[in-house]
Tab-separated table of C-alpha atoms in Angstrom:
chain	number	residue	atom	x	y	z
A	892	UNK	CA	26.578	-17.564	-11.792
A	893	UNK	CA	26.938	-16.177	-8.355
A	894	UNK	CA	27.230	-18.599	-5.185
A	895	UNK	CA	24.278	-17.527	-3.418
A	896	UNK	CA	25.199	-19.190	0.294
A	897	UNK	CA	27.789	-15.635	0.044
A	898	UNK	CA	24.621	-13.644	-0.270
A	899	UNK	CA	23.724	-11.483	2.940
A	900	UNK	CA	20.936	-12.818	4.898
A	901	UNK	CA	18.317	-10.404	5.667
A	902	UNK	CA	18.547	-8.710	8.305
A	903	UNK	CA	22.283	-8.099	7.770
A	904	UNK	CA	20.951	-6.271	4.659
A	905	UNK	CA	18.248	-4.746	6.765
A	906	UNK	CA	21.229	-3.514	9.391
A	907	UNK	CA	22.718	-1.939	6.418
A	908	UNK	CA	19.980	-0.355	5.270
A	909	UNK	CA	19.237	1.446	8.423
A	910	UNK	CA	23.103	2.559	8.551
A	911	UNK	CA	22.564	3.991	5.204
A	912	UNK	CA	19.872	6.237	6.351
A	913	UNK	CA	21.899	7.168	9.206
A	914	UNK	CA	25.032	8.287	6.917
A	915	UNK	CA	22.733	9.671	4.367
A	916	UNK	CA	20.918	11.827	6.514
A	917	UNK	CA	24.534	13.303	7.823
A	918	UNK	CA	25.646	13.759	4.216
A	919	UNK	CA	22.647	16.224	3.470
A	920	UNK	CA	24.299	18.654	6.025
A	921	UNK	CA	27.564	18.069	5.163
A	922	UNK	CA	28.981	20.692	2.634
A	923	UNK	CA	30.889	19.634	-0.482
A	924	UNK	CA	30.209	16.919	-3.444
A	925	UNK	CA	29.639	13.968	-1.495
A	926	UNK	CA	25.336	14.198	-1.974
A	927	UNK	CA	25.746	14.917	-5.411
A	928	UNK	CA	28.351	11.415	-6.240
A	929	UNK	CA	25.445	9.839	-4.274
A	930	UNK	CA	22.542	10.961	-6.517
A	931	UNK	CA	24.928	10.213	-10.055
A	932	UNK	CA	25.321	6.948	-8.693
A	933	UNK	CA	21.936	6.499	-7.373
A	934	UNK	CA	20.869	7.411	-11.275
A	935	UNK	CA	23.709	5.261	-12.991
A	936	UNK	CA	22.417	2.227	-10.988
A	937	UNK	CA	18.760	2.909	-12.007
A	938	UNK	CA	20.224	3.295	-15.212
A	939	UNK	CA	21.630	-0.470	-15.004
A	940	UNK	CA	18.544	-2.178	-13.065
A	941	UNK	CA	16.382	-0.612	-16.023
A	942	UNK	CA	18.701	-2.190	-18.843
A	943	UNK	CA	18.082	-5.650	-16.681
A	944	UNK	CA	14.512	-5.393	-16.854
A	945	UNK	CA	14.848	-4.809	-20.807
A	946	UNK	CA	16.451	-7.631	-21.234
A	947	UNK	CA	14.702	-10.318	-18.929
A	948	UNK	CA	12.036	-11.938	-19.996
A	949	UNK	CA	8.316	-11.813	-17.820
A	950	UNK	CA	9.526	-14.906	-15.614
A	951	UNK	CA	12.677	-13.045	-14.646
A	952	UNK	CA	10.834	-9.674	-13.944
A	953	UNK	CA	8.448	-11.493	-11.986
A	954	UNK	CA	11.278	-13.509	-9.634
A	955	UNK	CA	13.174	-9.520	-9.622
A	956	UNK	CA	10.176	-7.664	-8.192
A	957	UNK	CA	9.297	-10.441	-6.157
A	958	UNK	CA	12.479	-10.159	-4.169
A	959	UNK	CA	11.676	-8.016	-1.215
A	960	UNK	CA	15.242	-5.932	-1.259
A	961	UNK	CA	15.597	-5.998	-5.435
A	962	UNK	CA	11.465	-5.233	-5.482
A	963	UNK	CA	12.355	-1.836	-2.954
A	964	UNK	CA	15.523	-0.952	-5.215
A	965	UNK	CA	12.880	-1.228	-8.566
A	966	UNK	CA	10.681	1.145	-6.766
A	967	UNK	CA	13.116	3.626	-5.851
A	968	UNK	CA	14.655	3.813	-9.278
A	969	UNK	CA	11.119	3.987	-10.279
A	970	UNK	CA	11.643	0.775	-12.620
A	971	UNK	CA	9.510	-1.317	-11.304
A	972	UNK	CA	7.350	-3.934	-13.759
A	973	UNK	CA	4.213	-4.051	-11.870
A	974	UNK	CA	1.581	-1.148	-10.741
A	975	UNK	CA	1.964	0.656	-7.476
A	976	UNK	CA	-2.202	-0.504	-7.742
A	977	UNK	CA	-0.960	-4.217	-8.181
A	978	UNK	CA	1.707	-4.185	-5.552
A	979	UNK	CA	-0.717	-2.692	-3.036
A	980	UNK	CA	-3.051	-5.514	-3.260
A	981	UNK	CA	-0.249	-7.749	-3.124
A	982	UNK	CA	0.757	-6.285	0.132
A	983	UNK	CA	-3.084	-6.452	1.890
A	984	UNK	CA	-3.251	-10.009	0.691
A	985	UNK	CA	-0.250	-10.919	2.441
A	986	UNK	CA	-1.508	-9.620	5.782
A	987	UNK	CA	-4.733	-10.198	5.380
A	988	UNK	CA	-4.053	-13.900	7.195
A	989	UNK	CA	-2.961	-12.105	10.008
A	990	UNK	CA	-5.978	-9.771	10.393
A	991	UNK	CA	-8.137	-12.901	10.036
A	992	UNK	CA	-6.244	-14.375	13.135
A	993	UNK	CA	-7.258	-11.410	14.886
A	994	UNK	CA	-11.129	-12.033	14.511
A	995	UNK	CA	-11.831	-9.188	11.468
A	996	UNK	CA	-10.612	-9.075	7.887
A	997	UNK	CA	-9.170	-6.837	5.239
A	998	UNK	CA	-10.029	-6.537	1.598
A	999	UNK	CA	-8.263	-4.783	-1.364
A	1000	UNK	CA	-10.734	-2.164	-2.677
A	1001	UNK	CA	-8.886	-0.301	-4.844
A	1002	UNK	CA	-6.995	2.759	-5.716
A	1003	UNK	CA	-8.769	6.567	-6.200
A	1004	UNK	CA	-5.916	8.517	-7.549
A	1005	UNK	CA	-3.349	8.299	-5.548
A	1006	UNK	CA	-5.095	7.119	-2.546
A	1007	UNK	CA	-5.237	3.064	-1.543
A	1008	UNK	CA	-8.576	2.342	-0.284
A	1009	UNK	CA	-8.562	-1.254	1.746
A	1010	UNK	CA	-12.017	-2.673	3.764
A	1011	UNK	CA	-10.976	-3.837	6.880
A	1012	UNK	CA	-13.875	-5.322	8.700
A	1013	UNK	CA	-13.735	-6.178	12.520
A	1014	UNK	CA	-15.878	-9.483	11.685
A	1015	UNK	CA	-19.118	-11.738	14.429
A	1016	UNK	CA	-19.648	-8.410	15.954
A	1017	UNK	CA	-16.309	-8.172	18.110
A	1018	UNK	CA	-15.994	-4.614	18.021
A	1019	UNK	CA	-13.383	-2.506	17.015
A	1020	UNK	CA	-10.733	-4.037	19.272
A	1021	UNK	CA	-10.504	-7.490	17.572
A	1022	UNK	CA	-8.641	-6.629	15.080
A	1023	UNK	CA	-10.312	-5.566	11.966
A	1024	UNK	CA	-10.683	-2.262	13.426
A	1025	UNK	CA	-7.901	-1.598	15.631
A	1026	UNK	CA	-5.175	1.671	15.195
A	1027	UNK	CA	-2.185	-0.898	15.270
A	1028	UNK	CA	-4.267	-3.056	12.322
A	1029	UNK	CA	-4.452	0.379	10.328
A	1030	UNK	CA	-1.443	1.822	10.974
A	1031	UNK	CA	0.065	-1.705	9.692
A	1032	UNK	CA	-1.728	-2.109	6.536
A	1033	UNK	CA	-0.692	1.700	6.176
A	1034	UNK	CA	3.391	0.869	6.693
A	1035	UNK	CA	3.116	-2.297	4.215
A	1036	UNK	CA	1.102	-0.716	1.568
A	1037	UNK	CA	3.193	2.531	1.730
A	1038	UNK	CA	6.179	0.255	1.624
A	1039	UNK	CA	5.991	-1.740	-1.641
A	1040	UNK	CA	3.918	1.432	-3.395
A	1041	UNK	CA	5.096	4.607	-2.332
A	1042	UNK	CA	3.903	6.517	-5.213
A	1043	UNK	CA	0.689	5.889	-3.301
A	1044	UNK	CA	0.261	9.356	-0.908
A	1045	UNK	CA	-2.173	7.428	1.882
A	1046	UNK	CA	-4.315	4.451	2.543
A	1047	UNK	CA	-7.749	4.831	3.287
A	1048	UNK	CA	-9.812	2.532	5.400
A	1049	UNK	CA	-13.903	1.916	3.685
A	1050	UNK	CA	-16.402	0.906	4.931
A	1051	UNK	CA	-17.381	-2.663	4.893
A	1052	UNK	CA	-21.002	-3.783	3.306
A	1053	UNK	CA	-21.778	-5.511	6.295
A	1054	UNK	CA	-21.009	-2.877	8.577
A	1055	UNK	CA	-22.779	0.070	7.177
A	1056	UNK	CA	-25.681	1.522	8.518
A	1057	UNK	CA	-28.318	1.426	5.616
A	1058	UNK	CA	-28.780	5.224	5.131
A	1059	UNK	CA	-32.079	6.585	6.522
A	1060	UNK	CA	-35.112	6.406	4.581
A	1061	UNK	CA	-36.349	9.753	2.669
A	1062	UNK	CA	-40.360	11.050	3.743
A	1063	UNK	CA	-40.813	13.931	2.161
A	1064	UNK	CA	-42.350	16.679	4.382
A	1065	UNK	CA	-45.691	17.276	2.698
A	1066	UNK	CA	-46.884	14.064	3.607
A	1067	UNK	CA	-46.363	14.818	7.227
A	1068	UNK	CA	-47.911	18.170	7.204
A	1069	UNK	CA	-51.278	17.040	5.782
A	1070	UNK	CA	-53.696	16.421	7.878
A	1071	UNK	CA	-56.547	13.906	6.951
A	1072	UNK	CA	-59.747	15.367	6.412
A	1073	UNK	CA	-62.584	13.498	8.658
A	1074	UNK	CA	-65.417	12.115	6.982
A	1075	UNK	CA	-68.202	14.139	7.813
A	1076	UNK	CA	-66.535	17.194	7.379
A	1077	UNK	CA	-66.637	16.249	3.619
C-alpha cells in the first residue's frame, strides 16, 4: 500500500485543479489533437475508477465517494455509487450547522426531477437577513448542492410550514349578494 504522508494536501490539489481549468480552457481553442488525447484519457480513467467500484465491496465504495476529490472524480466519470438525490441531502446536512449559527435553518426537501428543493427558514422571526433567508445563504446551499450533484440543473428554495401564510379562506359570492329578508315583509 501507498504511504499516504506523500499524498497532496488539499489545497495543493485544489491549486491544481484550478490550473487545470486554466490549461483546459486554452486547449479548447487550440487547434490539433491535444482535446481529443484529453477526452480518451478522461474515458480510459472512468473506465478504470468504474472497474474499482466493481470490485470493492459497500465499505470501500462508501470510504471512495466519501473522499471529497475521489467523490468529484466519481461524479464526473458519472460512476458514482450513491444518488445525485442522496448526495444532495448530504451536502444541506453538512451546512445546515452553519445556517443554524446564523439564526434560521435549512432542511432537505427533496428532489422534483431534476430540480433540488431545500427549506431554508430564517427562524424567532429575525427576518430575512439572519440567515435562513439571506442571497449569500442561497447562493451557498446552491454552490454545495450543485457541487457534489451536478446532474441536478438548480436548487430551489420552499417554503417553510411555519412561514407560510395560511391561504385565504373561500366565501362564495352568493352568500354575499343575498340580502336578508326582514320579518314583516314576510
Amino acid at each position: 500500500m501507498a504511504d499516504t504522508a506523500q499524498r497532496l494536501p488539499d489545497p495543493a490539489v485544489e491549486a491544481r485543479l484550478a490550473r487545470l481549468d486554466e490549461v483546459l480552457a486554452g486547449l479548447e481553442s487550440a487547434p490539433g489533437p491535444a482535446l481529443e488525447a484529453v477526452r480518451l484519457l478522461t474515458e480510459v480513467y472512468g473506465e478504470a475508477l468504474a472497474r474499482v467500484l466493481d470490485h470493492a465491496d459497500e465499505g470501500l465504495r462508501e470510504r471512495l465517494a466519501g473522499d471529497e476529490l475521489l467523490g468529484h472524480l466519481l461524479v464526473l466519470h458519472d460512476v458514482h455509487p450513491e444518488s445525485p438525490e442522496r448526495r444532495a441531502a448530504r451536502a444541506v446536512e453538512k451546512l445546515r450547522p452553519a445556517v443554524r449559527e446564523r439564526g434560521g435553518d435549512l432542511e432537505w426537501a427533496g428532489v422534483d426531477g431534476r430540480v433540488a428543493r431545500v427549506r431554508l427558514s430564517s427562524g424567532g422571526g429575525c427576518g430575512s437577513g439572519c440567515g435562513g433567508g439571506s442571497s449569500e445563504v442561497t447562493e451557498a446551499v446552491r454552490a454545495a448542492v450543485l457541487a457534489v450533484a451536478p446532474e441536478l440543473t438548480s436548487v430551489e428554495t420552499v417554503p417553510d410550514a411555519a412561514e407560510r401564510k395560511p391561504a385565504p379562506a373561500f366565501v362564495p359570492l352568493s352568500t354575499i349578494k343575498r340580502r336578508a329578508v326582514p320579518e314583516e315583509a314576510r
